[in-house]
Coordinates of C-alpha atoms and ligand atoms in Angstrom, one line a residue:
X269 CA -0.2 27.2 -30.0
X270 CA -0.7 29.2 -33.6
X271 CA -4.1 27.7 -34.8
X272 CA -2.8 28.5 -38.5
X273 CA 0.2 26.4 -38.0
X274 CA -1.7 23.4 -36.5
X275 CA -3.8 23.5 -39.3
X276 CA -1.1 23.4 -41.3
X277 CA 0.0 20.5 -39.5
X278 CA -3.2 18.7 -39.9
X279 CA -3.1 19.3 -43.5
X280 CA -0.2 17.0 -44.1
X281 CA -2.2 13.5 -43.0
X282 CA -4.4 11.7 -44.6
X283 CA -7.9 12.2 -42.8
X284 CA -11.2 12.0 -43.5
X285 CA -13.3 14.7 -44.3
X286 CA -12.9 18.2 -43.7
X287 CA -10.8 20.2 -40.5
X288 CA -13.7 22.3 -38.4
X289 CA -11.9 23.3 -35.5
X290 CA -9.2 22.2 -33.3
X291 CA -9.4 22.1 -29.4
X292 CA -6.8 21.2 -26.8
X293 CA -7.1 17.8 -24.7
X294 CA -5.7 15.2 -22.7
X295 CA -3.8 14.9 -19.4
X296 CA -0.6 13.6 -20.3
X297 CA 2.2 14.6 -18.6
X298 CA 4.6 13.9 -21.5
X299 CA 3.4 14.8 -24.8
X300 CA 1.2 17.5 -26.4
X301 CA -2.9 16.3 -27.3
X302 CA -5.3 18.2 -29.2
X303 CA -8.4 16.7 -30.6
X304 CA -9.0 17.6 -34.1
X305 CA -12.6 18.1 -35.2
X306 CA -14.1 17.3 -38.7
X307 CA -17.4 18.0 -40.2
X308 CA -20.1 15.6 -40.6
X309 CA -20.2 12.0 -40.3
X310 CA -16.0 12.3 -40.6
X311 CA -14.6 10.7 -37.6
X312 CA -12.2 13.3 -35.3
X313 CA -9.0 12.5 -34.8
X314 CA -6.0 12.7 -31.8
X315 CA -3.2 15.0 -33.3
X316 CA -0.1 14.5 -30.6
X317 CA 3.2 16.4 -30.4
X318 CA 5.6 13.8 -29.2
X319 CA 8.1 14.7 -26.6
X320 CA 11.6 14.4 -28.8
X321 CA 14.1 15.4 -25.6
X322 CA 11.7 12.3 -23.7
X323 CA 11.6 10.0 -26.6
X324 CA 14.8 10.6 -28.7
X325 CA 13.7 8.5 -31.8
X326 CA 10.3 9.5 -32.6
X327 CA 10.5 7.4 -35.8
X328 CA 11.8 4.0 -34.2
X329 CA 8.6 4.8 -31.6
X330 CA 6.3 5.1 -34.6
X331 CA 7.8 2.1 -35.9
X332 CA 7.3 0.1 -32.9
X333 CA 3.3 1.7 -33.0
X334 CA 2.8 0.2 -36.5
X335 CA 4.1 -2.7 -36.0
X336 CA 2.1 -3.6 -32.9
X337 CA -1.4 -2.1 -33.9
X338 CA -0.7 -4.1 -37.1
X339 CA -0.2 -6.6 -34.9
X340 CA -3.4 -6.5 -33.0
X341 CA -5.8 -5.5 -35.9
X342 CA -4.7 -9.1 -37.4
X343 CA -6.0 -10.7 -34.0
X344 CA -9.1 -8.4 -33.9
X345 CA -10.2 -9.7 -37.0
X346 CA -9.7 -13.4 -36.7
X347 CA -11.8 -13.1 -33.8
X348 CA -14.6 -10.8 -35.5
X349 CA -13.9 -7.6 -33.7
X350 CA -13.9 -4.2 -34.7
X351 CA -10.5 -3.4 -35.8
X352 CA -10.8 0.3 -35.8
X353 CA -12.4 0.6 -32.5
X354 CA -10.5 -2.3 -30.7
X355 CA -7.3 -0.8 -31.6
X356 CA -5.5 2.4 -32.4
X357 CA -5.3 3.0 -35.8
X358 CA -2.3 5.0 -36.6
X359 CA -3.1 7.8 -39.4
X360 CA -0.1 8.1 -42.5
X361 CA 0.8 11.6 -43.9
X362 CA 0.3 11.6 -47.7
X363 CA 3.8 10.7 -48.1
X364 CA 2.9 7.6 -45.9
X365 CA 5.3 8.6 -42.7
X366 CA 3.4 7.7 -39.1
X367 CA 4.4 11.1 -38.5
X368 CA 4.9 14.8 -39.9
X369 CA 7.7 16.6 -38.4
X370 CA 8.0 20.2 -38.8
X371 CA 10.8 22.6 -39.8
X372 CA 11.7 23.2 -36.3
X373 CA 12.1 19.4 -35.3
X374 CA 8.8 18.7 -33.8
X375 CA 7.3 15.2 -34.8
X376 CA 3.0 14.9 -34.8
X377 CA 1.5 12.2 -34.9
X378 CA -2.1 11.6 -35.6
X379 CA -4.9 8.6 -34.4
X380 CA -8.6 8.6 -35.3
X381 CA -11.1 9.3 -32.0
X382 CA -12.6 6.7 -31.3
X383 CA -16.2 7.7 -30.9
X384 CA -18.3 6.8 -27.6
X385 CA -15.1 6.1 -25.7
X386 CA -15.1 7.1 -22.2
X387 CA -11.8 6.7 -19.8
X388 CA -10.9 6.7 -16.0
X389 CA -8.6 8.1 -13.1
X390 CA -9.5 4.9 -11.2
X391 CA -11.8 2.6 -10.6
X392 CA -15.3 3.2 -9.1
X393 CA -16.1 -0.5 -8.7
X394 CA -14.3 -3.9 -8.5
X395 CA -16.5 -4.3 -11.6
X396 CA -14.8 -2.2 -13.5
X397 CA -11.1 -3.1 -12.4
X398 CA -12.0 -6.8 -13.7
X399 CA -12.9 -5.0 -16.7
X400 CA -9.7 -3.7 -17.1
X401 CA -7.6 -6.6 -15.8
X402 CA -8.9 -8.5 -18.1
X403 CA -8.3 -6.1 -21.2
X404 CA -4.4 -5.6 -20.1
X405 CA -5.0 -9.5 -20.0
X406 CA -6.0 -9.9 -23.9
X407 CA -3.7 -7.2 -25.0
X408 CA -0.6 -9.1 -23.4
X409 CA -1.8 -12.6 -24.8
X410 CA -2.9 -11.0 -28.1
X411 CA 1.3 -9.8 -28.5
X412 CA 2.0 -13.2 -26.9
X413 CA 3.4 -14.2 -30.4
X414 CA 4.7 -10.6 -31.5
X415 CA 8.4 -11.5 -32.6
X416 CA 9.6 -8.8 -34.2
X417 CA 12.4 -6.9 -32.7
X418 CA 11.1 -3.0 -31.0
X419 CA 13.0 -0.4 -30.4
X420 CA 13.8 0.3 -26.6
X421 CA 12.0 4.0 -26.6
X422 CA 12.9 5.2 -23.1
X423 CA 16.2 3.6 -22.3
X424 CA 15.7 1.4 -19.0
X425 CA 12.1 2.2 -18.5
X426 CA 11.1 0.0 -15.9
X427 CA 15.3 -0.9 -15.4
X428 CA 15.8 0.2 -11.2
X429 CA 19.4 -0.1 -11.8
X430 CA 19.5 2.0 -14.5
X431 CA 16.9 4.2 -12.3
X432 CA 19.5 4.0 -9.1
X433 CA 22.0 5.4 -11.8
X434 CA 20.5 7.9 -12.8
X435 CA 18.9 8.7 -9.8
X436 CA 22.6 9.0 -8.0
X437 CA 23.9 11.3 -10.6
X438 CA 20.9 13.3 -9.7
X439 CA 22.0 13.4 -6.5
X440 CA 25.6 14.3 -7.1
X441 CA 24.2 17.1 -8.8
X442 CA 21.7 18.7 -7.1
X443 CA 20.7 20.9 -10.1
X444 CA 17.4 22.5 -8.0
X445 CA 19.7 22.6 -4.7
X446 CA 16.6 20.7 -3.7
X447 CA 18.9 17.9 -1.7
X448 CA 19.8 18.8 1.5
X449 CA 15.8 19.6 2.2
X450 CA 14.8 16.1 1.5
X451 CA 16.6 14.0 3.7
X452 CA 13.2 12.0 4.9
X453 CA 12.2 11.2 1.2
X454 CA 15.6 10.0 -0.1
X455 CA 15.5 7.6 2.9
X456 CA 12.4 6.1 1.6
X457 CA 14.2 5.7 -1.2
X458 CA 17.1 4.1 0.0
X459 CA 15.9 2.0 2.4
X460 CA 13.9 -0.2 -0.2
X461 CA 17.5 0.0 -2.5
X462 CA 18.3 -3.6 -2.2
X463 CA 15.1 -5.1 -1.7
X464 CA 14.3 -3.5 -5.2
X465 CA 17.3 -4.6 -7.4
X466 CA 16.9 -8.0 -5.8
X467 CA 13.2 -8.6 -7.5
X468 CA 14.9 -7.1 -10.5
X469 CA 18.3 -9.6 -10.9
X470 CA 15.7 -12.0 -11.2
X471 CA 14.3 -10.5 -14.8
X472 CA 18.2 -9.8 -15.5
X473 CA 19.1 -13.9 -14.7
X474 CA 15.6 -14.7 -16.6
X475 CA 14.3 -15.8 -13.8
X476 CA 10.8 -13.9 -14.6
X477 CA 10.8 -13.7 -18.2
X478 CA 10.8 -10.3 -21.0
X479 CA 7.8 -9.9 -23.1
X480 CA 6.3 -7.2 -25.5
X481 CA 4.6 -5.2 -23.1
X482 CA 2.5 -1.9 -22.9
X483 CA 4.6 -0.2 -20.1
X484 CA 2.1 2.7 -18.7
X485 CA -0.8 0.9 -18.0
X486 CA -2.4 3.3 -15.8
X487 CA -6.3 3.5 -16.0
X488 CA -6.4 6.8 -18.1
X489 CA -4.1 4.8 -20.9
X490 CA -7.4 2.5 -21.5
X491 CA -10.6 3.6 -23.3
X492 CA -13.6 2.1 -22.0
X493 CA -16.9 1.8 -23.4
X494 CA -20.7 3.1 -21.6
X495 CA -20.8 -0.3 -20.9
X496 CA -17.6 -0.3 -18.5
X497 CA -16.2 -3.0 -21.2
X498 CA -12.1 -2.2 -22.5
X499 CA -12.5 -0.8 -26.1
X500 CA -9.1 -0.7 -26.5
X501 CA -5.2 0.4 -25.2
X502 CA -3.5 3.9 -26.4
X503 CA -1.0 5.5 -25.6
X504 CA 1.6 3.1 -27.0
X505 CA 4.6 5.0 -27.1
X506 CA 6.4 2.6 -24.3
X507 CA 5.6 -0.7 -26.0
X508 CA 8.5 -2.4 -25.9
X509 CA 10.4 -5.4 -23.5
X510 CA 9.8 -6.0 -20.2
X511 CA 8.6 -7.8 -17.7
X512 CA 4.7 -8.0 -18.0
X513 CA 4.5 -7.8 -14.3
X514 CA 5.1 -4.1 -14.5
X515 CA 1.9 -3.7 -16.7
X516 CA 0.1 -5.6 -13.5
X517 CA 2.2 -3.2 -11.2
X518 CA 1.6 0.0 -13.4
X519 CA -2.2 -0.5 -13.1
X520 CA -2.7 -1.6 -9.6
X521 CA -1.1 2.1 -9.0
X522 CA -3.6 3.7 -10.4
X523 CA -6.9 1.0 -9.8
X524 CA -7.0 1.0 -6.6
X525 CA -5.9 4.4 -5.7
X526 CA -8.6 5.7 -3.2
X527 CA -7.5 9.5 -4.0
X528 CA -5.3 11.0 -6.6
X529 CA -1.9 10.3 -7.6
X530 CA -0.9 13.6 -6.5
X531 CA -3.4 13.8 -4.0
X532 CA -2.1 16.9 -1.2
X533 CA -4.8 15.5 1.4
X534 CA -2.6 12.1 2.5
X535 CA -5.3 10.6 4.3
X536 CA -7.3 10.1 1.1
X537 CA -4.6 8.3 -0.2
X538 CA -5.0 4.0 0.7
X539 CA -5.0 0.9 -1.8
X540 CA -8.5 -0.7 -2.2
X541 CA -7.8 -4.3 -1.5
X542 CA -11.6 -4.4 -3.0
X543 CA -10.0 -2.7 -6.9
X544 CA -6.5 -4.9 -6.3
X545 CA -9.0 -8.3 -6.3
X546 CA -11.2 -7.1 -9.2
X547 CA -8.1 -6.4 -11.3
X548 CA -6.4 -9.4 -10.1
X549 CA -9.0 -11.8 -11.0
X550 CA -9.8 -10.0 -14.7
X551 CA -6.1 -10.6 -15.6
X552 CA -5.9 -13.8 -14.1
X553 CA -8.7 -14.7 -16.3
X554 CA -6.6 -14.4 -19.5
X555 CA -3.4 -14.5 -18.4
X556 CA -3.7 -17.6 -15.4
X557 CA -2.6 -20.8 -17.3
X558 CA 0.1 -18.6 -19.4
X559 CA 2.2 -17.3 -16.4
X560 CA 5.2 -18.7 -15.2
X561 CA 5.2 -19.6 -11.7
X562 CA 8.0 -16.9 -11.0
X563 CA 5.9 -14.4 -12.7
X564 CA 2.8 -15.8 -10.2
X565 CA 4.9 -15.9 -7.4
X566 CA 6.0 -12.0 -7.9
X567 CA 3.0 -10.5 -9.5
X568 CA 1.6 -8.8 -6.2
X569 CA 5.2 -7.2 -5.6
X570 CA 5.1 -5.7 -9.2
X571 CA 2.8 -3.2 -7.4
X572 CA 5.2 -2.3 -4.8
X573 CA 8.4 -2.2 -7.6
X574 CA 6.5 -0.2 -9.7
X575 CA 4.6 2.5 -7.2
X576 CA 8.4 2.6 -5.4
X577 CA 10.3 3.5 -9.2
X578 CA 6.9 6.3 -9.0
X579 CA 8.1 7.1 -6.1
X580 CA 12.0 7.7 -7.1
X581 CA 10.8 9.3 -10.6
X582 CA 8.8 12.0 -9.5
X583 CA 11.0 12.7 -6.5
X584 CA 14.2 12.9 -8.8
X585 CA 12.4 14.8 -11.0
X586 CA 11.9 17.3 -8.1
X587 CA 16.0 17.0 -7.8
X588 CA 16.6 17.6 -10.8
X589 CA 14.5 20.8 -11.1
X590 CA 11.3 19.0 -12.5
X591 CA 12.5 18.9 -16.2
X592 CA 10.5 15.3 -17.3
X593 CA 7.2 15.5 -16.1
X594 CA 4.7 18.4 -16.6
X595 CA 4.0 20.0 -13.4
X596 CA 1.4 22.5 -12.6
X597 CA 2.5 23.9 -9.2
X598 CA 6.2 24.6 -8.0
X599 CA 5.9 21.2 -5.5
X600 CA 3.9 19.0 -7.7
X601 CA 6.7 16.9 -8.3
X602 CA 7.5 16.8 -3.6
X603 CA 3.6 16.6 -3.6
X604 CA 3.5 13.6 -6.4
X605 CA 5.8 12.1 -4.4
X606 CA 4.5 12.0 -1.1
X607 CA 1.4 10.8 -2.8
X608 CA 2.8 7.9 -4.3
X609 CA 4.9 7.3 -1.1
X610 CA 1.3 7.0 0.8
X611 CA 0.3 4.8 -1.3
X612 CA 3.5 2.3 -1.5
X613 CA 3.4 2.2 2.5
X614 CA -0.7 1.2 2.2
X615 CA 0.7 -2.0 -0.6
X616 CA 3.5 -3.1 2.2
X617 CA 1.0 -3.0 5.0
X618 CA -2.0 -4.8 2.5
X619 CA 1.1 -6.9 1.2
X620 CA 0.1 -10.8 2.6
X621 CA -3.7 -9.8 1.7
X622 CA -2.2 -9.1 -1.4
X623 CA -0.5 -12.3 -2.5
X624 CA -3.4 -14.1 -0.8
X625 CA -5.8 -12.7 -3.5
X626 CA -3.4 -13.5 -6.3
X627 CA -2.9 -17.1 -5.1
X628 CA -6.8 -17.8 -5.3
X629 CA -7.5 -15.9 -8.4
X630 CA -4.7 -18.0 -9.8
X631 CA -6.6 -21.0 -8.7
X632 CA -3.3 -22.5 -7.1
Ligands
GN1_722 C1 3.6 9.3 -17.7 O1 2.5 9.5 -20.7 P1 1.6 9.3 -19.5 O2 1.1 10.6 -19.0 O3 0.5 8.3 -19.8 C2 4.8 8.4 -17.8 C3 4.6 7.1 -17.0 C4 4.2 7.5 -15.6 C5 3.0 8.4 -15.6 C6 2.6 8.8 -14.2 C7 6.7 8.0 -21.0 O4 2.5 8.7 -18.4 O5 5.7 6.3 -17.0 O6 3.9 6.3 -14.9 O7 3.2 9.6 -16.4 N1 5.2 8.1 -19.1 C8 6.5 8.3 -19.5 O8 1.3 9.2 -14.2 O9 7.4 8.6 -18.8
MG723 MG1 2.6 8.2 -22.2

């Protein structure tokens, strides 16, 4: 990207100190992250280009952002935390906007770095899974009494039969012409059909209750500190109501992942029952006397729902001609899926061992 026009950019928020240099960052496979650098003791900031054809209201996301770290800082503080370390801070432009957007329809959006921080692909040691139970844990009780309204950023996030709807008209259309060589995958897909939309009718009939929740909790959304202790959540652009099993399921994904989430070499790929306990027990230990028994009772399936809508996401991404997620091969999406596939067949074969360690981490 033009360096003068990033500049130019960063010239319309309200940051400390003065711009040294601007360097590209980040692994997202959504939006655009560059870290920009000050001079001196000035802290650096995140500078992000959100994806508008992803996210169609940029401003109603921002809202949602302010609202919630607004939020949190208020719960930081009464508990004599660190507010600008504990939580993002979101930076204004001078006109106060949460965002600059630019002549060509591009919104940017700016956070300070938070200095020291250090973040994950998954986790090393059951240690460090509590660590990050428990700070999904405290985020989710510290929203506990959030009330106002937020926008629904990503229609039907974590919806599977708003997925299955999309995900036929995918088929029906075959943009790549991708369909007819993927006959093996789509059965995964289909086979689980039912068995997926009956775990969701139960959040439709308010069986498991909605919440504000974070929505992408995998282990690189969370910065730790040297210490292995959460510093705080980012990437907040999916806060919103759901279920807060899917922040359980979103994270298990990535936890206890023994290889990569788009790992080529399969037999890497296996769920840690050893990360799934350390995370279990972290959350459990902030969120154990606030769950409902229905939320208890489904909270090791969350894993499953949410690695099997991976599974369907990347693979009708690959369907559709990979147009959502950044890719970085031709097959990354096919290889992405198989992946995730691995790893949803290691959760149904670990699945009683699952629910096992939920039910004594839940002290029932
Ligand atoms: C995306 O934004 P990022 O890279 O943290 C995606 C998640 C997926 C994840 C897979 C808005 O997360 O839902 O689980 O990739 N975010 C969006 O790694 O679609
Ligand atoms: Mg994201």
């Amino acid at each position: 990207m033009n360096e003068e026009l990033l500049k130019e950019i960063v010239s319309h928020f309200a940051i400390e100190g003065e711009l040294e240099r601007i360097e590209t960052m980040g692994a997202g496979f959504i939006n655009d992250t560059l870290k920009v650098c000050t001079k001196g003791e000035a802290p650096d900031y995140i500078m992000q280009r959100k994806n508008h054809s992803i996210f169609p209201d940029v401003p109603a996301m921002m809202d949602n952002i302010v609202a919630v770290t607004t939020h949190l800082k208020a719960k930081v503080e009464a508990a004599g935390g660190d507010p600008m370390r504990e939580v993002l801070t979101v930076t204004f432009t001078h006109e106060g906007k949460p965002y600059w957007k630019t002549e060509t329809g591009d919104f940017w959006t700016m956070c300070p770095f938070i200095a020291g921080s250090v973040t994950y692909e998954r986790a090393d040691t059951p240690a460090l899974a509590y660590k990050g139970g428990e700070g999904i844990g405290k985020f989710q009780s510290q929203l506990s009494d959030f009330e106002q309204p937020l926008a629904e950023t990503i229609k039907g996030f974590h919806n599977i039969r708003w997925r299955f709807q999309q995900w036929d008209e995918a088929l029906k259309r075959d943009a790549a012409g991708r369909v007819a060589s993927l006959t093996t995958e789509i059965g995964w897909i289909e086979s689980r059909r039912e068995e997926m939309l009956s775990f969701w009718a139960l959040v439709e009939n308010g069986t498991i209750p909605t919440k504000v929740t974070h929505n992408d909790t995998k282990i690189s959304n969370i910065l730790f500190d040297k210490d292995g202790e959460v510093l705080c959540v980012i990437d907040l652009d999916t806060v919103m109501s759901s279920t807060s099993l899917n922040d359980f399921g979103d994270a298990i994904r990535s936890y206890t992942n023994t290889g990569a989430e788009d790992d080529s070499d399969l037999s890497k790929v296996s769920m840690s029952l050893e990360m799934f306990k350390g995370y279990a027990e972290g959350y459990l230990s902030q969120r154990r006397s606030t769950l409902t028994q229905s939320e208890l009772d489904w909270l090791a399936f969350s894993a499953r729902y949410i690695t099997y809508e991976q599974v369907l996401r990347f693979l009708m991404d690959y369907i559709d001609g990979d147009t959502y997620y950044r890719i970085t091969s031709p097959d990354h999406n096919l290889v992405r899926t198989h992946a995730q596939y691995k790893l949803l067949q290691s959760m149904e074969e670990q699945y009683e061992a699952m629910c096992e360690v939920v039910l004594n981490a839940a002290g029932k």
